[in-house]
Amino acid sequence: MAKKEPKLLTRVVKGLGHWLGPETPTGKAFVAAEKGMTKAFDRLGGSERYLNLAGGVLNRALRARAAYVEAQENWLHLFRLPTSTEMDDLREEVRDVKYQIEALSYQLEAVIEALEKSRALAQGGEAPRPPAPGNTATDRPS
């Protein structure tokens, strides 16, 4: 039986491991380049001039993005279409209303139970007991 050749990914990873191993010339060059870049980026990260430059570029990019979004929303308003911001706001409002309805339904159930208890007590009987869990006659889905 012939030996099965390893899969492509296995061969690629092994090849990279051989090329970048610390004992090979390419591996030694990679380690030296990595150390040099790390040292350079450490100095660059502490430079006030670089940090101001990077902050300015980021600020301009964010302003350009905001201007793009505003122009896009203006076009959508021109055609009387909702914007993504408006849709997100609407989605959040619908979610809030859903939570409020759930809370109100729980409160309403509690009020109905209390009302049924008080009616039963007023009629001179016992307060109705909640059905036992697992009672198939009362646990039917509606």
C-alpha atoms as a printed R data frame, in Angstrom:
    type eleno elety resid chain resno       x      y      z
1   ATOM     1    CA   MET     A     1   0.000  0.000  0.000
2   ATOM     2    CA   ALA     A     2   1.421  3.393 -1.036
3   ATOM     3    CA   LYS     A     3   1.919  6.122  1.515
4   ATOM     4    CA   LYS     A     4  -0.795  8.808  1.274
5   ATOM     5    CA   GLU     A     5   0.520 12.288  0.399
6   ATOM     6    CA   PRO     A     6  -0.382 15.027  2.935
7   ATOM     7    CA   LYS     A     7  -3.015 17.576  2.062
8   ATOM     8    CA   LEU     A     8  -2.109 20.912  0.490
9   ATOM     9    CA   LEU     A     9  -2.652 22.949  3.673
10  ATOM    10    CA   THR     A    10  -0.411 20.581  5.629
11  ATOM    11    CA   ARG     A    11   2.325 20.892  3.016
12  ATOM    12    CA   VAL     A    12   2.036 24.704  2.959
13  ATOM    13    CA   VAL     A    13   2.239 25.005  6.751
14  ATOM    14    CA   LYS     A    14   5.212 22.642  6.920
15  ATOM    15    CA   GLY     A    15   6.929 24.586  4.128
16  ATOM    16    CA   LEU     A    16   6.408 27.889  5.921
17  ATOM    17    CA   GLY     A    17   7.677 26.350  9.140
18  ATOM    18    CA   HIS     A    18  10.818 25.203  7.357
19  ATOM    19    CA   TRP     A    19  11.369 28.568  5.652
20  ATOM    20    CA   LEU     A    20  10.807 30.581  8.824
21  ATOM    21    CA   GLY     A    21  12.561 28.220 11.229
22  ATOM    22    CA   PRO     A    22  15.224 29.955 13.347
23  ATOM    23    CA   GLU     A    23  18.057 27.793 11.957
24  ATOM    24    CA   THR     A    24  17.433 28.547  8.255
25  ATOM    25    CA   PRO     A    25  18.834 31.663  6.542
26  ATOM    26    CA   THR     A    26  15.304 32.862  5.640
27  ATOM    27    CA   GLY     A    27  14.163 32.278  9.225
28  ATOM    28    CA   LYS     A    28  17.125 34.249 10.579
29  ATOM    29    CA   ALA     A    29  16.313 37.108  8.187
30  ATOM    30    CA   PHE     A    30  12.648 37.018  9.258
31  ATOM    31    CA   VAL     A    31  13.554 37.157 12.961
32  ATOM    32    CA   ALA     A    32  15.951 40.065 12.356
33  ATOM    33    CA   ALA     A    33  13.318 41.953 10.319
34  ATOM    34    CA   GLU     A    34  10.681 41.332 12.984
35  ATOM    35    CA   LYS     A    35  12.957 42.625 15.758
36  ATOM    36    CA   GLY     A    36  13.846 45.705 13.700
37  ATOM    37    CA   MET     A    37  10.192 46.488 12.910
38  ATOM    38    CA   THR     A    38   9.190 46.002 16.541
39  ATOM    39    CA   LYS     A    39  11.873 48.444 17.680
40  ATOM    40    CA   ALA     A    40  10.891 50.986 15.000
41  ATOM    41    CA   PHE     A    41   7.155 50.768 15.806
42  ATOM    42    CA   ASP     A    42   7.888 51.118 19.522
43  ATOM    43    CA   ARG     A    43   9.726 54.384 18.836
44  ATOM    44    CA   LEU     A    44   7.036 55.493 16.390
45  ATOM    45    CA   GLY     A    45   4.234 54.800 18.892
46  ATOM    46    CA   GLY     A    46   5.900 57.102 21.431
47  ATOM    47    CA   SER     A    47   6.450 59.945 18.978
48  ATOM    48    CA   GLU     A    48   4.245 62.982 19.618
49  ATOM    49    CA   ARG     A    49   4.460 64.036 15.959
50  ATOM    50    CA   TYR     A    50   3.312 60.598 14.728
51  ATOM    51    CA   LEU     A    51   0.451 60.453 17.229
52  ATOM    52    CA   ASN     A    52  -0.743 63.931 16.158
53  ATOM    53    CA   LEU     A    53  -0.499 62.932 12.500
54  ATOM    54    CA   ALA     A    54  -2.359 59.649 13.030
55  ATOM    55    CA   GLY     A    55  -5.027 61.413 15.109
56  ATOM    56    CA   GLY     A    56  -5.497 64.050 12.408
57  ATOM    57    CA   VAL     A    57  -5.833 61.437  9.668
58  ATOM    58    CA   LEU     A    58  -8.339 59.474 11.738
59  ATOM    59    CA   ASN     A    59 -10.310 62.649 12.503
60  ATOM    60    CA   ARG     A    60 -10.465 63.579  8.802
61  ATOM    61    CA   ALA     A    61 -11.518 60.054  7.863
62  ATOM    62    CA   LEU     A    62 -14.318 60.086 10.428
63  ATOM    63    CA   ARG     A    63 -15.503 63.495  9.225
64  ATOM    64    CA   ALA     A    64 -15.488 62.265  5.612
65  ATOM    65    CA   ARG     A    65 -17.524 59.210  6.650
66  ATOM    66    CA   ALA     A    66 -20.045 61.417  8.488
67  ATOM    67    CA   ALA     A    67 -20.340 63.681  5.424
68  ATOM    68    CA   TYR     A    68 -20.893 60.638  3.208
69  ATOM    69    CA   VAL     A    69 -23.626 59.284  5.491
70  ATOM    70    CA   GLU     A    70 -25.289 62.702  5.635
71  ATOM    71    CA   ALA     A    71 -25.262 63.004  1.824
72  ATOM    72    CA   GLN     A    72 -26.656 59.492  1.502
73  ATOM    73    CA   GLU     A    73 -29.452 60.293  3.968
74  ATOM    74    CA   ASN     A    74 -30.246 63.538  2.117
75  ATOM    75    CA   TRP     A    75 -30.658 61.581 -1.132
76  ATOM    76    CA   LEU     A    76 -32.921 59.067  0.584
77  ATOM    77    CA   HIS     A    77 -35.024 61.913  2.034
78  ATOM    78    CA   LEU     A    78 -35.239 63.435 -1.423
79  ATOM    79    CA   PHE     A    79 -36.975 60.260 -2.629
80  ATOM    80    CA   ARG     A    80 -39.006 60.014  0.608
81  ATOM    81    CA   LEU     A    81 -37.271 56.811  1.682
82  ATOM    82    CA   PRO     A    82 -36.306 56.009  5.266
83  ATOM    83    CA   THR     A    83 -32.633 56.149  6.168
84  ATOM    84    CA   SER     A    84 -30.756 53.402  7.982
85  ATOM    85    CA   THR     A    85 -30.526 55.655 11.044
86  ATOM    86    CA   GLU     A    86 -34.287 56.132 11.055
87  ATOM    87    CA   MET     A    87 -34.825 52.393 10.592
88  ATOM    88    CA   ASP     A    88 -32.497 51.649 13.516
89  ATOM    89    CA   ASP     A    89 -34.364 54.171 15.685
90  ATOM    90    CA   LEU     A    90 -37.700 52.659 14.669
91  ATOM    91    CA   ARG     A    91 -36.438 49.134 15.370
92  ATOM    92    CA   GLU     A    92 -35.342 50.245 18.857
93  ATOM    93    CA   GLU     A    93 -38.722 51.869 19.534
94  ATOM    94    CA   VAL     A    94 -40.577 48.719 18.437
95  ATOM    95    CA   ARG     A    95 -38.358 46.634 20.728
96  ATOM    96    CA   ASP     A    96 -39.129 48.978 23.651
97  ATOM    97    CA   VAL     A    97 -42.877 48.768 22.941
98  ATOM    98    CA   LYS     A    98 -42.624 44.982 22.842
99  ATOM    99    CA   TYR     A    99 -40.978 44.919 26.274
100 ATOM   100    CA   GLN     A   100 -43.619 47.289 27.654
101 ATOM   101    CA   ILE     A   101 -46.420 45.082 26.305
102 ATOM   102    CA   GLU     A   102 -44.841 42.005 27.898
103 ATOM   103    CA   ALA     A   103 -44.571 43.801 31.249
104 ATOM   104    CA   LEU     A   104 -48.183 44.977 31.003
105 ATOM   105    CA   SER     A   105 -49.405 41.470 30.198
106 ATOM   106    CA   TYR     A   106 -47.660 40.085 33.303
107 ATOM   107    CA   GLN     A   107 -49.187 42.869 35.400
108 ATOM   108    CA   LEU     A   108 -52.620 42.229 33.903
109 ATOM   109    CA   GLU     A   109 -52.359 38.517 34.697
110 ATOM   110    CA   ALA     A   110 -51.523 39.364 38.314
111 ATOM   111    CA   VAL     A   111 -54.495 41.761 38.533
112 ATOM   112    CA   ILE     A   112 -56.867 39.138 37.074
113 ATOM   113    CA   GLU     A   113 -55.673 36.529 39.565
114 ATOM   114    CA   ALA     A   114 -56.142 38.961 42.457
115 ATOM   115    CA   LEU     A   115 -59.617 39.868 41.174
116 ATOM   116    CA   GLU     A   116 -60.618 36.205 40.916
117 ATOM   117    CA   LYS     A   117 -59.394 35.586 44.471
118 ATOM   118    CA   SER     A   118 -61.333 38.530 45.846
119 ATOM   119    CA   ARG     A   119 -64.527 37.459 44.007
120 ATOM   120    CA   ALA     A   120 -64.231 33.934 45.348
121 ATOM   121    CA   LEU     A   121 -63.681 35.196 48.889
122 ATOM   122    CA   ALA     A   122 -66.586 37.638 48.573
123 ATOM   123    CA   GLN     A   123 -68.889 34.796 47.535
124 ATOM   124    CA   GLY     A   124 -67.920 32.909 50.674
125 ATOM   125    CA   GLY     A   125 -65.910 30.223 48.963
126 ATOM   126    CA   GLU     A   126 -62.259 29.446 48.961
127 ATOM   127    CA   ALA     A   127 -59.820 31.232 46.762
128 ATOM   128    CA   PRO     A   128 -59.243 29.219 43.576
129 ATOM   129    CA   ARG     A   129 -56.007 27.291 43.567
130 ATOM   130    CA   PRO     A   130 -53.709 27.416 40.602
131 ATOM   131    CA   PRO     A   131 -53.681 24.199 38.555
132 ATOM   132    CA   ALA     A   132 -51.045 21.643 39.473
133 ATOM   133    CA   PRO     A   133 -48.124 21.491 37.071
134 ATOM   134    CA   GLY     A   134 -48.431 18.620 34.641
135 ATOM   135    CA   ASN     A   135 -52.232 18.514 34.793
136 ATOM   136    CA   THR     A   136 -53.084 17.669 31.188
137 ATOM   137    CA   ALA     A   137 -56.682 18.781 31.470
138 ATOM   138    CA   THR     A   138 -55.720 22.391 32.193
139 ATOM   139    CA   ASP     A   139 -52.319 22.655 30.468
140 ATOM   140    CA   ARG     A   140 -53.604 22.494 26.920
141 ATOM   141    CA   PRO     A   141 -52.213 25.022 24.485
142 ATOM   142    CA   SER     A   142 -54.777 27.537 23.365
